[in-house]
CSV table of C-alpha atoms in Angstrom, one decimal:
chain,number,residue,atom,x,y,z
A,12,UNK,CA,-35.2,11.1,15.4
A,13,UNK,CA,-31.5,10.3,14.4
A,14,UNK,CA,-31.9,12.0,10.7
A,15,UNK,CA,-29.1,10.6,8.2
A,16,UNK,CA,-26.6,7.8,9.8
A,17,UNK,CA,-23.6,6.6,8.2
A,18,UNK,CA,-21.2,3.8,9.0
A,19,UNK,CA,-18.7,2.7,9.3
A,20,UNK,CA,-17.2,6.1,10.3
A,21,UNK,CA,-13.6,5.5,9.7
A,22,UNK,CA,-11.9,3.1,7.8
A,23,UNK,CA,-8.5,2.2,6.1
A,24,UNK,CA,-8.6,-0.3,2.8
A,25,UNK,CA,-5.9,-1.7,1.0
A,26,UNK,CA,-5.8,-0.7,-2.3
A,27,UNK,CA,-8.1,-3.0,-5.0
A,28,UNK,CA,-10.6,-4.3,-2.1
A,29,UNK,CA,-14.4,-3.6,-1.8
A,30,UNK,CA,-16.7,-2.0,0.6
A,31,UNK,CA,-19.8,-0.5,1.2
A,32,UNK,CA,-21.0,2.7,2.8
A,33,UNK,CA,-24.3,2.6,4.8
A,34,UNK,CA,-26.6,5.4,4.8
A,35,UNK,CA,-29.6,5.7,6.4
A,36,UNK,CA,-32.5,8.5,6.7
A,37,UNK,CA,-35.6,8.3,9.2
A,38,UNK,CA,-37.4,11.5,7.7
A,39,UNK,CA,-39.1,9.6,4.6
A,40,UNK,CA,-37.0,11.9,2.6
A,41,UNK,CA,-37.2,11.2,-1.2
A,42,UNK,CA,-34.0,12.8,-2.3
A,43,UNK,CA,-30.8,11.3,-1.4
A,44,UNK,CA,-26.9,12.5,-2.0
A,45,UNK,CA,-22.9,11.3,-1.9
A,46,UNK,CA,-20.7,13.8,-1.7
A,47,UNK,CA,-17.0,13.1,-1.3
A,48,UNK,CA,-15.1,16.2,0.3
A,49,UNK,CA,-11.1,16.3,-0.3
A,50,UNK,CA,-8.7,18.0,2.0
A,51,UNK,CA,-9.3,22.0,1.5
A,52,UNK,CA,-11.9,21.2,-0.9
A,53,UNK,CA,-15.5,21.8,-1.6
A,54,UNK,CA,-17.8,18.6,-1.8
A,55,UNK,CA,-18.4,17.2,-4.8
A,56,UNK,CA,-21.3,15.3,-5.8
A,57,UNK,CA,-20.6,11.4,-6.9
A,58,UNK,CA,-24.3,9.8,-7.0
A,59,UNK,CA,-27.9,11.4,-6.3
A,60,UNK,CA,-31.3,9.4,-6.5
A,61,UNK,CA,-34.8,11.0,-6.4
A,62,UNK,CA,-36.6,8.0,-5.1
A,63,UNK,CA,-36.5,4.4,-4.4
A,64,UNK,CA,-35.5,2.6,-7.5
A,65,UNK,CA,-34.4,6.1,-9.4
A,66,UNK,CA,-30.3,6.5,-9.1
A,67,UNK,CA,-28.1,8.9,-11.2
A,68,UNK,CA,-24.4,10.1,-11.5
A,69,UNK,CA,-23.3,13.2,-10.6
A,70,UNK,CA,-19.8,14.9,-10.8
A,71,UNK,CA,-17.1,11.9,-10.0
A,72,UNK,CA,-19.2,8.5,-9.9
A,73,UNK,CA,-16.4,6.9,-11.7
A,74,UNK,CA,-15.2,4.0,-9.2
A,75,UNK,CA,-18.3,4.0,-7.1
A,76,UNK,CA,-22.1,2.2,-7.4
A,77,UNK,CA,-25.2,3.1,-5.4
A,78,UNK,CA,-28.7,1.5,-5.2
A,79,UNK,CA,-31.4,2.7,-3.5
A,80,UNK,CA,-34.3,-0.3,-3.0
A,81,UNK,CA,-36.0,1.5,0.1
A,82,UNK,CA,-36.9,5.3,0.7
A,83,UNK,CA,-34.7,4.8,3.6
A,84,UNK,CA,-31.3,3.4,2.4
A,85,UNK,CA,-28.3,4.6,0.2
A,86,UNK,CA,-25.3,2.7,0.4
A,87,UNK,CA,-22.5,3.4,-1.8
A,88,UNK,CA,-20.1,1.0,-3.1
A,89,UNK,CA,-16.8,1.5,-3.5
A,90,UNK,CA,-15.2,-1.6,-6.0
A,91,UNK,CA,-11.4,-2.0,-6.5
A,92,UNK,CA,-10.4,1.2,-3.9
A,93,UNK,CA,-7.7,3.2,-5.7
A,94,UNK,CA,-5.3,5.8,-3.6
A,95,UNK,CA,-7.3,8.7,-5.5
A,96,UNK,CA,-10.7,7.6,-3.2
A,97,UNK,CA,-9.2,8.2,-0.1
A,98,UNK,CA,-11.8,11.3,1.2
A,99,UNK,CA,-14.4,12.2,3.7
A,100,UNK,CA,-17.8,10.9,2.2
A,101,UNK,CA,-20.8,12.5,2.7
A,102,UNK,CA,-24.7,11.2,2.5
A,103,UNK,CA,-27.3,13.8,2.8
A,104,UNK,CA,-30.9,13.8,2.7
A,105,UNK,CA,-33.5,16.6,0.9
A,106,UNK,CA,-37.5,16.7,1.6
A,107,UNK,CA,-37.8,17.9,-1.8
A,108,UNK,CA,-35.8,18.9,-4.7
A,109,UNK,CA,-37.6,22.0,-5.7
A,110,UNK,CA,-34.8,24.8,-5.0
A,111,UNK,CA,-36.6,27.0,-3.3
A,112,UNK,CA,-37.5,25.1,-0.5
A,113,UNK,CA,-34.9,22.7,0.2
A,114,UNK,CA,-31.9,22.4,2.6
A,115,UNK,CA,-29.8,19.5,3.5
A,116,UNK,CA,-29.4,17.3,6.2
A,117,UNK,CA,-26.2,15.4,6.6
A,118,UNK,CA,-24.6,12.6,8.1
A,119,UNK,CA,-21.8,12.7,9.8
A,120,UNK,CA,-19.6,11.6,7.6
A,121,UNK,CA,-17.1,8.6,7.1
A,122,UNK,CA,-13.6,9.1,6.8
A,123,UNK,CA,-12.0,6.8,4.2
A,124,UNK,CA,-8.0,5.8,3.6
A,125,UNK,CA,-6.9,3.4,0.8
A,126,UNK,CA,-3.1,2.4,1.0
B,4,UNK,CA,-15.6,30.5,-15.1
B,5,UNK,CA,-16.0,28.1,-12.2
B,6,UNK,CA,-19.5,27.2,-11.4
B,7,UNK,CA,-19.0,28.3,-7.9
B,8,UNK,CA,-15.7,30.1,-6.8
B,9,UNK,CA,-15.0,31.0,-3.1
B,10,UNK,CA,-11.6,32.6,-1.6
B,11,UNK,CA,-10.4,29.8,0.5
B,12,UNK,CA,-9.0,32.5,3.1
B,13,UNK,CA,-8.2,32.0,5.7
B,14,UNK,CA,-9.8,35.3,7.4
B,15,UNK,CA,-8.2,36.6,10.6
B,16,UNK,CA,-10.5,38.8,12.5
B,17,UNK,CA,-10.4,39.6,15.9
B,18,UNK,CA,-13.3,39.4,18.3
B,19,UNK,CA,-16.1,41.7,17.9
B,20,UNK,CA,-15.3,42.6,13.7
B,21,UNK,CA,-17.0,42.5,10.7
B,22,UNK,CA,-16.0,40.5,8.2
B,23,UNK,CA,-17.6,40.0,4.7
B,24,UNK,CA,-17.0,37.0,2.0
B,25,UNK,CA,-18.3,36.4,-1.7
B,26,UNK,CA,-19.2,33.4,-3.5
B,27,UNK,CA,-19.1,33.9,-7.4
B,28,UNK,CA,-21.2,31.5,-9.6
B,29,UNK,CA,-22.0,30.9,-12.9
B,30,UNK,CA,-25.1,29.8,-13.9
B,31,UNK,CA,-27.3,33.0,-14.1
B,32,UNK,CA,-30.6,31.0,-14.2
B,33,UNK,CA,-30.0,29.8,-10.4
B,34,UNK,CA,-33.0,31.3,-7.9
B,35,UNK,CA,-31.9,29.9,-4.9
B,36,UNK,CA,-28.8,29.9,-3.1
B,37,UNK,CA,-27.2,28.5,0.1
B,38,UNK,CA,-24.9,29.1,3.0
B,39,UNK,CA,-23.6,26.0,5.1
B,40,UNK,CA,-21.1,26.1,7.9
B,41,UNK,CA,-18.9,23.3,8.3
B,42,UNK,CA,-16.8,23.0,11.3
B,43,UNK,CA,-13.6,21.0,11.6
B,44,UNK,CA,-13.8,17.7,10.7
B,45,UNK,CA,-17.6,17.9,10.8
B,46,UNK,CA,-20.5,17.6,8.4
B,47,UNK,CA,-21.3,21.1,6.7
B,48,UNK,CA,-25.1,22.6,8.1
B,49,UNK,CA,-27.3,24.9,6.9
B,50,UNK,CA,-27.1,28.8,7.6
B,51,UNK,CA,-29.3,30.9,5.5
B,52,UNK,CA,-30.6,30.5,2.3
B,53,UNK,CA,-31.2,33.3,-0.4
B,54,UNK,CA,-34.2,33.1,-2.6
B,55,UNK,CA,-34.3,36.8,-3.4
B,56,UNK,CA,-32.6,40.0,-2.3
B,57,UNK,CA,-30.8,38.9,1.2
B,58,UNK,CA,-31.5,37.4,4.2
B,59,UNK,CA,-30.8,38.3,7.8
B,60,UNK,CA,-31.1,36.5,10.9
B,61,UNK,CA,-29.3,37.6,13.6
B,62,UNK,CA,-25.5,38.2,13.6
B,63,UNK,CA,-25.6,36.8,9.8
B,64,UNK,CA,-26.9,38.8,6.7
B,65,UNK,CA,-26.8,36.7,3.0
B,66,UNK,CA,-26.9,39.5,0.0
B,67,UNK,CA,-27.4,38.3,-3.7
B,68,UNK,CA,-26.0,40.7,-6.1
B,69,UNK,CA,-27.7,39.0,-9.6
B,70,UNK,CA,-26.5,41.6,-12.3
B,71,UNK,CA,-22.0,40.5,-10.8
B,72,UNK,CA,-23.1,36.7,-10.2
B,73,UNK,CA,-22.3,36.9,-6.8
B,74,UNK,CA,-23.5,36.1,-3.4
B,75,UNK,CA,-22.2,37.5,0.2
B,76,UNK,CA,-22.2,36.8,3.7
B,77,UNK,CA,-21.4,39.4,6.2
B,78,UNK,CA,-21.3,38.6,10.0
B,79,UNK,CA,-21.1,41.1,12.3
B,80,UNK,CA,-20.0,41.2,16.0
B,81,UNK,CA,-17.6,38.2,15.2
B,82,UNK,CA,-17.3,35.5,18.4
B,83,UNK,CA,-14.8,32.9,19.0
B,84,UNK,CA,-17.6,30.4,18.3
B,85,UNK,CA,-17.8,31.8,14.7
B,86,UNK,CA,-14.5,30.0,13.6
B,87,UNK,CA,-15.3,27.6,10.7
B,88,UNK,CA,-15.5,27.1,6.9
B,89,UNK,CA,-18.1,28.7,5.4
B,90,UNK,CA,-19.3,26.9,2.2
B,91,UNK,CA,-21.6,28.2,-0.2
B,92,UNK,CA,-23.8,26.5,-2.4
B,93,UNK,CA,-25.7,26.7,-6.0
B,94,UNK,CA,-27.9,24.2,-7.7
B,95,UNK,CA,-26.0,23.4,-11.0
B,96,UNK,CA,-27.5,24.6,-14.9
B,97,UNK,CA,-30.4,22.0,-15.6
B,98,UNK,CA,-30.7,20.5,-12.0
B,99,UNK,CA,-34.4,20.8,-12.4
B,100,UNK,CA,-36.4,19.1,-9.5
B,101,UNK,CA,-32.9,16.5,-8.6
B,102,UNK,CA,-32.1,18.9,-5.8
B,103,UNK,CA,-28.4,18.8,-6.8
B,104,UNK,CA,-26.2,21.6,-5.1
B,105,UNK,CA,-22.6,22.4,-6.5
B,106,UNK,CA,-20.5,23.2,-3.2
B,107,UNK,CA,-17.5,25.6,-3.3
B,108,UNK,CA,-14.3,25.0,-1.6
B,109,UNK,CA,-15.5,26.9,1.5
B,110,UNK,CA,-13.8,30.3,3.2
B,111,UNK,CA,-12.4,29.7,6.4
B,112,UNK,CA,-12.7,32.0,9.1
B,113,UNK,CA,-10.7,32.1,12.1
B,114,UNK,CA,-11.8,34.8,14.7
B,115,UNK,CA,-9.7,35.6,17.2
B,116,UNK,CA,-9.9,37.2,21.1
């Protein structure tokens, strides 16, 4: 049971490329989060999606995309990669999304630089 | 006010204290409320969640003071292994059933022998 995988889990783009970051849950988990996490900072939340097909923005999504076709995968993508996205990004997964029951699990991040 | 305020620290204890931090939030209406620990350069994890009063497992006890807005954790018997940030979490006003948690900054805590 490998819970939430991410990749790549470091990488360095040059400023105005494109890329994609894979995430992938094997717990049939429904809800699905990006956080990014800057240096000394809490995480903040750039796209959620509740299901397959269902995607919304959350704190930041300005610069980034997600889609979510399968229960399993939630790849974010990063267009035109600006100086201000270099973070750690986070995906995490929820059983449900009724508060009183639910805790995260996480991957294990991917560390992103854009120069 | 921010929606969830932590003191970044960091807290110096030495081996074997107690040490005690608060999270503040803002959106009285929340009824559940998280702990994660996040270790250097690691992926935050669960610790203890709050649905009512407190929680207490182990070491580790989580209050909820509703009337100030604020929730605690206190860990007793402090070990070396303890050292890490200690993030506290809140779902945001009209999260609904999204699952949505607004993370604070984190406290760190360094515990030394």
């Amino acid at each position: 049971n490998a819970g939430v995988t991410q990749t790549p889990k470091f990488r360095i783009l040059k400023i105005g490329q494109s890329m994609t970051l894979q995430c992938t849950q094997d717990m049939n988990h429904n809800y699905m989060y990006w956080y990014r996490q800057d240096p000394g900072m809490g995480l903040k939340l750039i796209y959620y999606s509740v299901g397959a097909g269902i995607t919304d923005k959350g704190e930041v999504p300005n610069g980034y995309n997600v889609s979510r076709s399968t229960t399993e995968d939630f790849p974010l993508r990063l267009e035109l990669a600006a100086p201000s996205q270099t973070s750690v990004y986070f995906c995490a997964s929820s059983s449900t999304g009724q508060p009183a029951n639910y805790g995260y699990t996480f991957g294990s991040g991917t560390r992103l630089t854009v120069v | 006010r921010k929606e969830v305020e932590q003191d970044p620290g960091p807290f110096n204890v030495p081996e074997g204290a107690t040490v005690a931090f608060n999270c503040t939030y803002s959106n009285s209406a929340s009824q559940s409320f998280f702990w994660y620990r996040q270790d250097c350069r690691k992926e935050p994890k669960l610790l203890m969640s709050v649905y009512s009063s407190g929680n207490e497992d182990g070491r580790f006890t989580a209050q909820l003071n509703r009337a100030s807005q604020y929730i605690s954790l206190l860990i007793r018997d402090s070990k070396l292994s303890d050292s890490a940030t200690y993030l506290c979490a809140v779902p945001p006003r009209g999260s609904g059933n999204t699952g949505k948690l607004i993370f604070g900054q984190g406290t760190t805590l360094q515990v030394k022998p």
